PDB file of C-alpha atoms and ligand atoms in Angstrom:
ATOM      1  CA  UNK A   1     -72.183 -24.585 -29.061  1.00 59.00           C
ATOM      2  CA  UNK A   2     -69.205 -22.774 -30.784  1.00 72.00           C
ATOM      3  CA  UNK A   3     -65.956 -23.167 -29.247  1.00 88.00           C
ATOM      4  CA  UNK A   4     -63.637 -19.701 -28.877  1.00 94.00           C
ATOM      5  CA  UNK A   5     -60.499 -19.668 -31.096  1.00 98.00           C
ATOM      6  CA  UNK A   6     -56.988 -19.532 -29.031  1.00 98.00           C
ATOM      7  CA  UNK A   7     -54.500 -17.479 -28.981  1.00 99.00           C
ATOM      8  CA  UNK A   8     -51.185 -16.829 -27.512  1.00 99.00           C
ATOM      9  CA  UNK A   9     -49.527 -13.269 -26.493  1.00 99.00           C
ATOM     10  CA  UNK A  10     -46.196 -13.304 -25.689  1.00 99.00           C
ATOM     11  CA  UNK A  11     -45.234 -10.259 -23.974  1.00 98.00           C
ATOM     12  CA  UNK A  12     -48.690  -9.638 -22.954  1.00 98.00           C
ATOM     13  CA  UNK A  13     -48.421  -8.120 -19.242  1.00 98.00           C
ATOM     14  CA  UNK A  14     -47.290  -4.344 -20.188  1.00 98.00           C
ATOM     15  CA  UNK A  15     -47.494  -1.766 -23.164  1.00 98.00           C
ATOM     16  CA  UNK A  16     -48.972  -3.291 -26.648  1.00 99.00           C
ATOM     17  CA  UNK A  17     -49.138  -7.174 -25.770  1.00 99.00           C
ATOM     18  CA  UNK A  18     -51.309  -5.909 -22.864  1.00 98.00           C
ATOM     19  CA  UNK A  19     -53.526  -3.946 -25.413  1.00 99.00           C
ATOM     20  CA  UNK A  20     -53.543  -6.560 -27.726  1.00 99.00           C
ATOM     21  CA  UNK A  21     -54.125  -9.612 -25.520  1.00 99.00           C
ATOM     22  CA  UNK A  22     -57.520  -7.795 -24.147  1.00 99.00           C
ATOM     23  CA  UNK A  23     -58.410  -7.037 -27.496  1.00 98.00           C
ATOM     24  CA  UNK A  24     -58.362 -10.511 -28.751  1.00 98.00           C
ATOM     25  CA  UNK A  25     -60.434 -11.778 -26.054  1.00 98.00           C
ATOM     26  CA  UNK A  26     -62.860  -9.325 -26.839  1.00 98.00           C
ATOM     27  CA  UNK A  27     -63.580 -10.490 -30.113  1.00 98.00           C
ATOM     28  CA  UNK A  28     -63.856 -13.955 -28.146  1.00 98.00           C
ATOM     29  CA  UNK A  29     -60.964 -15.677 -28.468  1.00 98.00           C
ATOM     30  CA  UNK A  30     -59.828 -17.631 -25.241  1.00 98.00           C
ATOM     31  CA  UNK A  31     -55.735 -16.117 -24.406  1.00 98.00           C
ATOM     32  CA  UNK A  32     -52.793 -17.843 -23.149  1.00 99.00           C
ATOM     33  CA  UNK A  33     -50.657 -14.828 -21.421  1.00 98.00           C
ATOM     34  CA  UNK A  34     -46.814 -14.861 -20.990  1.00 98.00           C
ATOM     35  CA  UNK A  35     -44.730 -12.706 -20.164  1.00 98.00           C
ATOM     36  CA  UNK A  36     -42.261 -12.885 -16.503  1.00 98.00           C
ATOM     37  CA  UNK A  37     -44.007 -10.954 -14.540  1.00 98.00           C
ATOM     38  CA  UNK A  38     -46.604 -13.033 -12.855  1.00 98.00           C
ATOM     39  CA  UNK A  39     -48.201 -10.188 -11.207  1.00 98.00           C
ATOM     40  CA  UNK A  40     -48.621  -8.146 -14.510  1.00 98.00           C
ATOM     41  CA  UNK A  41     -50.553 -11.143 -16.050  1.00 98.00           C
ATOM     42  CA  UNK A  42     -52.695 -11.476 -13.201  1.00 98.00           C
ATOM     43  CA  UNK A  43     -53.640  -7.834 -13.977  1.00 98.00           C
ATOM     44  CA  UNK A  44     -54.237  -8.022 -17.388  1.00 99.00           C
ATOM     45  CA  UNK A  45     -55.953 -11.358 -17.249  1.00 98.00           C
ATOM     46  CA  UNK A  46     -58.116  -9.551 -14.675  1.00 98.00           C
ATOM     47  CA  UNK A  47     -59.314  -6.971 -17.746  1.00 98.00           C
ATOM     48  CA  UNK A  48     -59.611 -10.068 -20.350  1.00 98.00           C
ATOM     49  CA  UNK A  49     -64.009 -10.534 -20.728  1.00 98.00           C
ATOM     50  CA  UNK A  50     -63.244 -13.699 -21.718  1.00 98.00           C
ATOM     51  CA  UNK A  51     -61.241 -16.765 -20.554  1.00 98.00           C
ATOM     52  CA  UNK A  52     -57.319 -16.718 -19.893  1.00 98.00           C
ATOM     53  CA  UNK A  53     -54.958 -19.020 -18.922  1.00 98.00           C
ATOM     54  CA  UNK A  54     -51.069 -17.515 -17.819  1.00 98.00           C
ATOM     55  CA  UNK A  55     -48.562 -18.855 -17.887  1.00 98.00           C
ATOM     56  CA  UNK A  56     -45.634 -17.278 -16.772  1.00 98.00           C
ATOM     57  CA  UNK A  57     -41.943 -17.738 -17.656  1.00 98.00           C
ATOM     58  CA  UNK A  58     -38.654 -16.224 -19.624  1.00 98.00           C
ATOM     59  CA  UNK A  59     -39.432 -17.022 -23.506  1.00 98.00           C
ATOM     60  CA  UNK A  60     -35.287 -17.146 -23.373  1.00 98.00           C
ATOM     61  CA  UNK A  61     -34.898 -20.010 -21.077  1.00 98.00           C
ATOM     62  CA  UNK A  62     -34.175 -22.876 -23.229  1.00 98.00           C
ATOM     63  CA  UNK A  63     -37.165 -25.286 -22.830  1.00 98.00           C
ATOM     64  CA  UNK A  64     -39.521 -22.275 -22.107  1.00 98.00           C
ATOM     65  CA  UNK A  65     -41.009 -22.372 -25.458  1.00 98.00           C
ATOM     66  CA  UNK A  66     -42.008 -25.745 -25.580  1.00 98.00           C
ATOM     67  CA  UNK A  67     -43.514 -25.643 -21.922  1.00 98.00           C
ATOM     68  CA  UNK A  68     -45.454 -22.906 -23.054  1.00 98.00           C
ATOM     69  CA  UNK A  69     -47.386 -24.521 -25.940  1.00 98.00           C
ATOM     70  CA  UNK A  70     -47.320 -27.808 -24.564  1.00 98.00           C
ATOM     71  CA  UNK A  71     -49.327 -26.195 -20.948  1.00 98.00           C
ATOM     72  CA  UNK A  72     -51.912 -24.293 -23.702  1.00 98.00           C
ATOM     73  CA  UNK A  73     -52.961 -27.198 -25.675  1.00 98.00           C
ATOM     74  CA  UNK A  74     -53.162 -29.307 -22.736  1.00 98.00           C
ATOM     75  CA  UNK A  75     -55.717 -26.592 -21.762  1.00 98.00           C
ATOM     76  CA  UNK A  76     -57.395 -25.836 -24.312  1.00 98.00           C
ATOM     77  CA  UNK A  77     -56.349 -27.171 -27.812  1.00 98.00           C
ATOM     78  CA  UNK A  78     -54.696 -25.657 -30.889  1.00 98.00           C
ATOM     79  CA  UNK A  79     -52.965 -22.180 -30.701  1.00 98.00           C
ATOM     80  CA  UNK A  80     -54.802 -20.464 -34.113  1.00 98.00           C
ATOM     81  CA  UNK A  81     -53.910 -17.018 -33.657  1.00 99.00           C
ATOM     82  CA  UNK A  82     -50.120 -16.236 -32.000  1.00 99.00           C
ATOM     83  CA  UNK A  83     -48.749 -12.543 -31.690  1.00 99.00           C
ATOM     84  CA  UNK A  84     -45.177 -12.574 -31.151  1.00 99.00           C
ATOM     85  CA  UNK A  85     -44.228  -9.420 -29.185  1.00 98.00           C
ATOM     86  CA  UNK A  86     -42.182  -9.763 -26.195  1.00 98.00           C
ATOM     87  CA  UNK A  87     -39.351  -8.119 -26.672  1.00 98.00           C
ATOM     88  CA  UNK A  88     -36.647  -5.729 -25.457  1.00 97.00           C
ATOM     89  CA  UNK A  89     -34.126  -2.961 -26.177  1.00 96.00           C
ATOM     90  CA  UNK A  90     -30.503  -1.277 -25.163  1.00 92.00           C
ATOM     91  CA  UNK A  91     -28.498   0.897 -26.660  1.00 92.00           C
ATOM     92  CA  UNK A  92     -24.921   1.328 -27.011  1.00 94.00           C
ATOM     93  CA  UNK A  93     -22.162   2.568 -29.561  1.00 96.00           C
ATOM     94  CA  UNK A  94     -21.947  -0.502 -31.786  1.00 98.00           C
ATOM     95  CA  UNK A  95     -18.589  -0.847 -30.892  1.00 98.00           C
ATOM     96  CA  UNK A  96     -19.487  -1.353 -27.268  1.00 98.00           C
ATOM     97  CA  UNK A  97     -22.423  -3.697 -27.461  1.00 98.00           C
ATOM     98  CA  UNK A  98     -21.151  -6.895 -25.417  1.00 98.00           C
ATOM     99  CA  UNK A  99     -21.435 -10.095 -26.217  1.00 98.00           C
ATOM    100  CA  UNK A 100     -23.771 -10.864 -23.386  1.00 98.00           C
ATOM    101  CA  UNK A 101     -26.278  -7.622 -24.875  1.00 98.00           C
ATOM    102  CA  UNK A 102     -25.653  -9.084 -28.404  1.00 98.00           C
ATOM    103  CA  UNK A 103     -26.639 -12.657 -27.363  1.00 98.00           C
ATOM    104  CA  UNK A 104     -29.734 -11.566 -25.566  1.00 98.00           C
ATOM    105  CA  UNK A 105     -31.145  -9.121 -27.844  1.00 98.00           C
ATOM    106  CA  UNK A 106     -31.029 -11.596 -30.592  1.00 98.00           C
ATOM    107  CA  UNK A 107     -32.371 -14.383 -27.919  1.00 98.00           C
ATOM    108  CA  UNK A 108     -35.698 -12.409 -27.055  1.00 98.00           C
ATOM    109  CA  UNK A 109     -36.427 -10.256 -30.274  1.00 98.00           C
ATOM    110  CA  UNK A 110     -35.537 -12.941 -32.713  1.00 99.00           C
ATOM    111  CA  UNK A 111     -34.643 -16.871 -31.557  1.00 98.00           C
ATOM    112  CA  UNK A 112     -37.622 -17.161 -29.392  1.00 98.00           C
ATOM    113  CA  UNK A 113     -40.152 -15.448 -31.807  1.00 99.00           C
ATOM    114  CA  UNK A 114     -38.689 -18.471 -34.317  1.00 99.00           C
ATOM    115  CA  UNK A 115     -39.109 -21.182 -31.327  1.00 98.00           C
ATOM    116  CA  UNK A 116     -42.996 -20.340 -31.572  1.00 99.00           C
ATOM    117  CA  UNK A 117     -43.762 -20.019 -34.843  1.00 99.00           C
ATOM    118  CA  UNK A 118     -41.676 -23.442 -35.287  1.00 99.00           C
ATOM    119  CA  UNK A 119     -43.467 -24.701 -32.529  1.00 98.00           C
ATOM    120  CA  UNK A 120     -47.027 -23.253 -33.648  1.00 98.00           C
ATOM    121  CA  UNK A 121     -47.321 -23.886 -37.713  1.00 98.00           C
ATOM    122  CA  UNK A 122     -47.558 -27.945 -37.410  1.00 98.00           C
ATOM    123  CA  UNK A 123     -50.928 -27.365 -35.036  1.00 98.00           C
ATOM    124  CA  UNK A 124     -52.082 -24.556 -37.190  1.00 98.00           C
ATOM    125  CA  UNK A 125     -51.539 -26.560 -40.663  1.00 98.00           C
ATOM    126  CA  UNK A 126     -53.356 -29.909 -39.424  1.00 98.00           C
ATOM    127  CA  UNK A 127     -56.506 -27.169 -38.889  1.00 98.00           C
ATOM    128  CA  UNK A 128     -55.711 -25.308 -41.574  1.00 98.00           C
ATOM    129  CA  UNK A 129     -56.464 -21.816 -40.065  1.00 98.00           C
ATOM    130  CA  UNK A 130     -53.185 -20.155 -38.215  1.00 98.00           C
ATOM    131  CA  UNK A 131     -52.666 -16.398 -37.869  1.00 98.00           C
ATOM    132  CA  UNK A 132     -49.143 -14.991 -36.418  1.00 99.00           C
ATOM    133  CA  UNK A 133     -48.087 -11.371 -36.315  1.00 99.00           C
ATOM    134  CA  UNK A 134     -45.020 -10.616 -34.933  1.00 99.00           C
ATOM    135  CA  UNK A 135     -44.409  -7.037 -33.459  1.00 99.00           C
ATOM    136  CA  UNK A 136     -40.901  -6.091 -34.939  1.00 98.00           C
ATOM    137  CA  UNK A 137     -40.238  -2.111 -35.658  1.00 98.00           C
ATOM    138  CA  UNK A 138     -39.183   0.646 -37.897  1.00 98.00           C
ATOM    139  CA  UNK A 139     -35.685  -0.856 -36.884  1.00 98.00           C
ATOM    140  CA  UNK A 140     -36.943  -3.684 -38.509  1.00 98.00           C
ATOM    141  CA  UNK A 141     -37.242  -1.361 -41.765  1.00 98.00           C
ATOM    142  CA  UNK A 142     -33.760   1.008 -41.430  1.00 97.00           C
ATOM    143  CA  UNK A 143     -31.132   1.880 -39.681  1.00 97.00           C
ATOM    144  CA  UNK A 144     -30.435   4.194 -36.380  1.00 92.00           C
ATOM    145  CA  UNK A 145     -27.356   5.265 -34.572  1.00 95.00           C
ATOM    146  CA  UNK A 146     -26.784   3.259 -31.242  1.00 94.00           C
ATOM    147  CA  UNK A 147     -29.416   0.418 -31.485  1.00 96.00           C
ATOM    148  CA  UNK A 148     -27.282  -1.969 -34.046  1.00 98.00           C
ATOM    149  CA  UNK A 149     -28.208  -5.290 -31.898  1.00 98.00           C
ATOM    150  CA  UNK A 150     -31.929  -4.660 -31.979  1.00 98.00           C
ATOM    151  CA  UNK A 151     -31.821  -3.798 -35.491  1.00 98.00           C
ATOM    152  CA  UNK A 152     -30.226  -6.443 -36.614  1.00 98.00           C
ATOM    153  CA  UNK A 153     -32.936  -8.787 -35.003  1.00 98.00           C
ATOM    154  CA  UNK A 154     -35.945  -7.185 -35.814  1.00 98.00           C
ATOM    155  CA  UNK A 155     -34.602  -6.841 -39.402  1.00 98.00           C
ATOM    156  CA  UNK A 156     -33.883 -10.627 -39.111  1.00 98.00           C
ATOM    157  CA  UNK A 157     -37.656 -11.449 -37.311  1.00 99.00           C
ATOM    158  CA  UNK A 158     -39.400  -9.190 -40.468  1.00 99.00           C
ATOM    159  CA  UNK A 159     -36.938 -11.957 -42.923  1.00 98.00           C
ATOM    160  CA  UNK A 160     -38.515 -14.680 -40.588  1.00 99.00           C
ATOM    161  CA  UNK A 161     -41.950 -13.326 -41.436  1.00 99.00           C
ATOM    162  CA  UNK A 162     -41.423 -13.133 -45.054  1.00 98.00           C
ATOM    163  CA  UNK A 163     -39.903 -16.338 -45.698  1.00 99.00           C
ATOM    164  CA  UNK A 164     -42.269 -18.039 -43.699  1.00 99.00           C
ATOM    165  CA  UNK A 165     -45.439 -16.537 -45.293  1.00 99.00           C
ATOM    166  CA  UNK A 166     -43.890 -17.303 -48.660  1.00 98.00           C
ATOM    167  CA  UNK A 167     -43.476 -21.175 -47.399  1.00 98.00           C
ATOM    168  CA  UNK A 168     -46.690 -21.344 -46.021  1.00 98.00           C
ATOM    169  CA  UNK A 169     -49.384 -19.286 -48.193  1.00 98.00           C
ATOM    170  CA  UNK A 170     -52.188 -21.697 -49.557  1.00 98.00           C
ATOM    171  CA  UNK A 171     -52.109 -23.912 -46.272  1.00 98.00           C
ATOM    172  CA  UNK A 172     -54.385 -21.287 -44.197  1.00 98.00           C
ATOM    173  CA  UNK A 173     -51.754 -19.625 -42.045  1.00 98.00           C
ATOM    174  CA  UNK A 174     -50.935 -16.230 -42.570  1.00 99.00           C
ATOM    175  CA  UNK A 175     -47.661 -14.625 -41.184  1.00 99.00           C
ATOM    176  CA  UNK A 176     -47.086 -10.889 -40.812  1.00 99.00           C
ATOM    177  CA  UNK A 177     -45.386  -8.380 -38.688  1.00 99.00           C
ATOM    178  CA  UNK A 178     -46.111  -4.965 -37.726  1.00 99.00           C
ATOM    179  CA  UNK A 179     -43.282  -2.341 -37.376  1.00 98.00           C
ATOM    180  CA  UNK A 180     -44.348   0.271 -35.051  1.00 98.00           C
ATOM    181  CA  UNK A 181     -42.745   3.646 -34.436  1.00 98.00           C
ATOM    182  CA  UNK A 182     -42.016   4.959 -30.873  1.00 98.00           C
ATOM    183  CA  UNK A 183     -44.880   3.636 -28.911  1.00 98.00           C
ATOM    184  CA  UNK A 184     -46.486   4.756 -25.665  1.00 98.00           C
ATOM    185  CA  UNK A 185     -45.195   2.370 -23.661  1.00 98.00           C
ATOM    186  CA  UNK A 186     -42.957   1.196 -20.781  1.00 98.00           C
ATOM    187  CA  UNK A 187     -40.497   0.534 -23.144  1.00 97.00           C
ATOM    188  CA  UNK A 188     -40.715   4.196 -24.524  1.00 97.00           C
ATOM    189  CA  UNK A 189     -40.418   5.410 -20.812  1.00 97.00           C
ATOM    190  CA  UNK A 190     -36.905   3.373 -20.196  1.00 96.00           C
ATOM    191  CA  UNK A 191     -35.630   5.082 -23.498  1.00 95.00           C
ATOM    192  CA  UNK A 192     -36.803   8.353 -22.661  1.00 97.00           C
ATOM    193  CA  UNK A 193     -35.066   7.988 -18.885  1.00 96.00           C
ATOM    194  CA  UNK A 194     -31.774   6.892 -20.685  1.00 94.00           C
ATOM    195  CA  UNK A 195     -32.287  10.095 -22.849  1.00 94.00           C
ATOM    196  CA  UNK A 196     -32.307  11.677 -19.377  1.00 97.00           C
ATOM    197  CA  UNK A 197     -29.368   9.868 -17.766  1.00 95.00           C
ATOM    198  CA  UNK A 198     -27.477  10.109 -20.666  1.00 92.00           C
ATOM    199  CA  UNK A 199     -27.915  13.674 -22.476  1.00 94.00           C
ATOM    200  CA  UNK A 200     -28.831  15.948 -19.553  1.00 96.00           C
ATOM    201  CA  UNK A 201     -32.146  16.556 -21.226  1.00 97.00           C
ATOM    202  CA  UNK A 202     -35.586  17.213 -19.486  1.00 97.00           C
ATOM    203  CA  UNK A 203     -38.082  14.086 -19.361  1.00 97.00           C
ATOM    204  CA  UNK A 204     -40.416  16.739 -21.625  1.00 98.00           C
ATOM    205  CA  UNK A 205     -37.573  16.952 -23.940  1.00 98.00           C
ATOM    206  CA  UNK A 206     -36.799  13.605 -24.174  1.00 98.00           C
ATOM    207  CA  UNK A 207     -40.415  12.725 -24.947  1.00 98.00           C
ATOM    208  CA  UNK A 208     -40.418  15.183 -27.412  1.00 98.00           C
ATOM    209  CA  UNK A 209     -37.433  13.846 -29.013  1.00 97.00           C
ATOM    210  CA  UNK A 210     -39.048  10.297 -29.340  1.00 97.00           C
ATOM    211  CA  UNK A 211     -42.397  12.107 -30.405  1.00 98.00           C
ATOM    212  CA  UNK A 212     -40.562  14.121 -33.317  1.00 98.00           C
ATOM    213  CA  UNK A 213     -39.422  10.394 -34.881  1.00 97.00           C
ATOM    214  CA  UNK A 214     -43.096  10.310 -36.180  1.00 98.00           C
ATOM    215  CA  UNK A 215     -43.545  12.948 -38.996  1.00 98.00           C
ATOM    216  CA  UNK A 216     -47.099  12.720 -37.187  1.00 98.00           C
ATOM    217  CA  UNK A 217     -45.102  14.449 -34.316  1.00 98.00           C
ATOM    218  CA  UNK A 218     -46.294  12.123 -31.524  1.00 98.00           C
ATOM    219  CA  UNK A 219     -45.577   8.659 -30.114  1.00 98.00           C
ATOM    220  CA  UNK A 220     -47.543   6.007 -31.243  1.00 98.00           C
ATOM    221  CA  UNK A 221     -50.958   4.740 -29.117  1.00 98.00           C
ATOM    222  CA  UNK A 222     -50.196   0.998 -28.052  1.00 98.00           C
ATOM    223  CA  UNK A 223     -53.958   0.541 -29.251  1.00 98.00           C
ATOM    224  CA  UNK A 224     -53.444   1.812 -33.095  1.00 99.00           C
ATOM    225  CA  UNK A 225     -50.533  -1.185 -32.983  1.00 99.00           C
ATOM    226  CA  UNK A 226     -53.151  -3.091 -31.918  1.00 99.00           C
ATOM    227  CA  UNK A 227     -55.768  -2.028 -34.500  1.00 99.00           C
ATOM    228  CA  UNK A 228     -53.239  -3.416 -36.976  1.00 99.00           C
ATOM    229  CA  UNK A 229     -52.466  -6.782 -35.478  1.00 99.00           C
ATOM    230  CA  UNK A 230     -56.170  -7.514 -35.490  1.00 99.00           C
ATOM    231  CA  UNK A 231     -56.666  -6.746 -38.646  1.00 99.00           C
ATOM    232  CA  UNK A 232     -53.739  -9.101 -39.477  1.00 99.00           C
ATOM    233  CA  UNK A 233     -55.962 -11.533 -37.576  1.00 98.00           C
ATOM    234  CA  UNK A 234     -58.769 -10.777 -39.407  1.00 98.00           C
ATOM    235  CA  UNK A 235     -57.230 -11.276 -42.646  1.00 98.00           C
ATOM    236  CA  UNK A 236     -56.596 -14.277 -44.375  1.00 98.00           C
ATOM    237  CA  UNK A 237     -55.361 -12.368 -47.709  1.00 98.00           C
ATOM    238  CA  UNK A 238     -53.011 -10.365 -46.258  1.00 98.00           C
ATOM    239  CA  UNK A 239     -49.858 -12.136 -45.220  1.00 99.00           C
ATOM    240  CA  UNK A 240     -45.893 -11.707 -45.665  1.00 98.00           C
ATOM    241  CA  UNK A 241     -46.494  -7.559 -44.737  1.00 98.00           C
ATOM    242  CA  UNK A 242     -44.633  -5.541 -42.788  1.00 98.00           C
ATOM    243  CA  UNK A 243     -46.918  -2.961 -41.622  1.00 98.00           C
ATOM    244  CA  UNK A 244     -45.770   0.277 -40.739  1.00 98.00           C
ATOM    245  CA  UNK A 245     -47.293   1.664 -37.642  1.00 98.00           C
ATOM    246  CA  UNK A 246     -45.333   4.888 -37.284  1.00 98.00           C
ATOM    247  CA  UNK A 247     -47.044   7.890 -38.111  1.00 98.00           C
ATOM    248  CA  UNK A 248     -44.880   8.478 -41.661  1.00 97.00           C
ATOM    249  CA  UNK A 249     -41.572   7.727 -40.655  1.00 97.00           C
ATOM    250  CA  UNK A 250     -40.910   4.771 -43.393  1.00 97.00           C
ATOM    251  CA  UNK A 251     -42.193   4.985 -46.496  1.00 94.00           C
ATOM    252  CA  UNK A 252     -42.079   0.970 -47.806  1.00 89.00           C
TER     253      UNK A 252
HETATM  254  N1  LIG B 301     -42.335   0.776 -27.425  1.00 93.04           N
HETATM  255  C1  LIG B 301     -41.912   1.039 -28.639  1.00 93.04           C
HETATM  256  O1  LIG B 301     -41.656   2.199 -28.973  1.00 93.04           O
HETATM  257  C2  LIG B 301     -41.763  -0.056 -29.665  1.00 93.04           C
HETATM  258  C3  LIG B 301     -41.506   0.324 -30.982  1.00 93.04           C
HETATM  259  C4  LIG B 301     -41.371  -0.663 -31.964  1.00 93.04           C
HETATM  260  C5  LIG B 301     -41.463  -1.992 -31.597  1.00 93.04           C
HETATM  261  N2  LIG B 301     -41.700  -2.331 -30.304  1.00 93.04           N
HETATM  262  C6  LIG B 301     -41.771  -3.756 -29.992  1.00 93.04           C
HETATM  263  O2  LIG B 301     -43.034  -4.040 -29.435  1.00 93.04           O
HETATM  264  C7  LIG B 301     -42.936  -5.140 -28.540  1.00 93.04           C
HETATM  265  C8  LIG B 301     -43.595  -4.756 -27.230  1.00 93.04           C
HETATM  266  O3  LIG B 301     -42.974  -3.572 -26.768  1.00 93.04           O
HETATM  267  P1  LIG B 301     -43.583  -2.675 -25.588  1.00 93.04           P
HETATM  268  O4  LIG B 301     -43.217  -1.291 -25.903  1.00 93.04           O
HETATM  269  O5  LIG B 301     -44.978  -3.039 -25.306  1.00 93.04           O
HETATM  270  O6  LIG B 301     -42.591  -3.170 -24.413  1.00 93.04           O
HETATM  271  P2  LIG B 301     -42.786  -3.311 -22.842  1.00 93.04           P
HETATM  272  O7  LIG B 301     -43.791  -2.324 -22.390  1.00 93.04           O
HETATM  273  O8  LIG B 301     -41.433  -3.274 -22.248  1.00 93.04           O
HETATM  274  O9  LIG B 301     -43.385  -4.787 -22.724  1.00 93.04           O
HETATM  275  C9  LIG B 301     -42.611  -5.887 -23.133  1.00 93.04           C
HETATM  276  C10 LIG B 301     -43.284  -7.180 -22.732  1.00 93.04           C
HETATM  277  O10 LIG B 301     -42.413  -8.252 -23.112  1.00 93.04           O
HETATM  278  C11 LIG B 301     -42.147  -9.059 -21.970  1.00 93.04           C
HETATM  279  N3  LIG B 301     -40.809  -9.640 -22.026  1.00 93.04           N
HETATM  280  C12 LIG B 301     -39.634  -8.982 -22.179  1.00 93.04           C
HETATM  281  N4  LIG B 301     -38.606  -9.837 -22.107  1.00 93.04           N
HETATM  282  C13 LIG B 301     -39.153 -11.073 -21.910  1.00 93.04           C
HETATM  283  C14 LIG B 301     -38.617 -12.370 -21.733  1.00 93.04           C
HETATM  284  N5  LIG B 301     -37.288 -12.590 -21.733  1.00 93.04           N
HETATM  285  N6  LIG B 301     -39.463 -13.407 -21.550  1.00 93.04           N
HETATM  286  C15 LIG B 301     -40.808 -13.202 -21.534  1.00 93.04           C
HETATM  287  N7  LIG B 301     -41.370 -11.995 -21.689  1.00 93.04           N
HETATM  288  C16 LIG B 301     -40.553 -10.945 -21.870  1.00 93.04           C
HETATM  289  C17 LIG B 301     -42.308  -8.104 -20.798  1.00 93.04           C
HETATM  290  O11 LIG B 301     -42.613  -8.761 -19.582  1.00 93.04           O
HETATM  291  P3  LIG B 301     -41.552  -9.150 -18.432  1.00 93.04           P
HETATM  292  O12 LIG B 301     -40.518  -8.063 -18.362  1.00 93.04           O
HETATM  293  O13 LIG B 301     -42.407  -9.285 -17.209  1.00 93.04           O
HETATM  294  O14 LIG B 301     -40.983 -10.456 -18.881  1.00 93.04           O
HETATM  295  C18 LIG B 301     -43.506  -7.284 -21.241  1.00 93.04           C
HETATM  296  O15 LIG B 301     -44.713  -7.964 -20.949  1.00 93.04           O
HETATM  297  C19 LIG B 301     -41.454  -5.471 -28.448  1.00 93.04           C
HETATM  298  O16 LIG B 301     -41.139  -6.547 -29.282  1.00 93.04           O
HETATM  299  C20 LIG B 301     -40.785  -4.203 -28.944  1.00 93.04           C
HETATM  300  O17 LIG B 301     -39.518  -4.461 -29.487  1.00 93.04           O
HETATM  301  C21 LIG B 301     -41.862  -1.394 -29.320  1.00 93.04           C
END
């Protein structure tokens, strides 16, 4: 009897780590689910074919890392294929960011994505087979007016990446990260209503605005994000990328 790889979503109750936690159980891996809503799990767990396990929790908390791994292997084993994607963003005249936005921004988009993959490589090198792909951005890639604290820590997660697929190439793991444009998303929609609150502007408009980032002239599909974090999974060659999911907008 074979036994179905594991793998861990973060983020995976809304918007891409949804998409991308259902798509790894359909190509039969068994998927530990975390995100804080416990009731958004539930739901996606409920579309999962194959088995889940969620666990439910702030990835901030200190301690919440560690609980998280330590519950899945307890389950099931060795976490072989992570995707590092919760995440969140404000915005704010760089002058204005507080220290409280500062410190959290950096906390979820870049500190705990470095708590897992320091917490996942030792399993994944005793087996020798480990794929992680973080989900870090275009802001990850250049800079925009009014989003300074998330750029700085998706620029600093893509470093992560890099450096750690340069350590680690040879043992079996392969790190990556793809850097989506605007997304379809829940995320996208709290932008676009800050648009709104903030500019006057129509919710049409403001979509349009986010849609006109992408020289494709559209937001990104949370499932052609996906498409490129499994074919991170799939591929043991490829590994230190940052893989631009935006329709044009970056060209390196
Ligand atoms: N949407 C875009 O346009 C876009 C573009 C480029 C990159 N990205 C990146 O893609 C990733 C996913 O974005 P998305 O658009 O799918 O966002 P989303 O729809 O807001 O979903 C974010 C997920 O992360 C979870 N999360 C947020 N803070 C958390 C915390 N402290 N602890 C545990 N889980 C937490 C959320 O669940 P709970 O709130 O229940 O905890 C949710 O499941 C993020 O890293 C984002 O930066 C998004």
């Amino acid at each position: 009897m074979t036994v179905n790889p594991i793998a861990l979503v973060t983020g995976a109750g809304r918007g891409i780590g949804r998409v991308t936690a259902i798509r790894l159980s359909q190509a039969g891996y068994r998927v530990a689910l975390t995100a804080r809503s416990r009731r958004q799990l539930s739901e996606v767990a409920s579309q999962c074919p194959g088995e889940t396990l969620t666990v439910p929790g702030d990835i901030t908390e200190p301690g919440a890392v560690e609980a998280l791994f330590a519950t899945t292997e307890r389950q099931w084993g060795t976490v072989t294929a992570l995707v590092l994607n919760a995440g969140a963003a404000t915005s704010a005249p760089v002058t204005r960011i507080t220290d409280e936005d500062w410190r959290h921004q950096i906390g979820v988009n870049l500190t705990a994505p470095f708590e897992c993959l320091r917490r996942a490589v030792p399993g994944m090198r005793e087996v020798g087979d480990g794929r992680i792909v973080a989900v870090a951005s275009m802001a990850a890639k250049r800079g925009e007016p009014y989003i300074a604290a998330y750029t700085a820590a998706k620029h600093g997660l893509l470093g992560l990446v890099r450096s750690a697929a340069a350590e680690l190439a040879g043992t079996g793991v392969t790190v990556n990260a793809v850097c989506p444009g605007y997304v379809d998303t829940p995320m996208t929609e709290a932008s676009v209503a800050t648009i709104v609150a903030k500019t006057g502007k129509s919710t049409i408009d403001a979509r349009r605005l986010l849609a006109g980032k992408q020289p494709i002239g559209r937001l990104i599909d949370p499932d052609e994000v996906a498409d490129a974090i499994m074919f991170c999974v799939n591929s043991p060659a490829v590994t230190g990328q940052g893989i631009n999911i935006d329709g044009g907008a970056v060209q390196s």
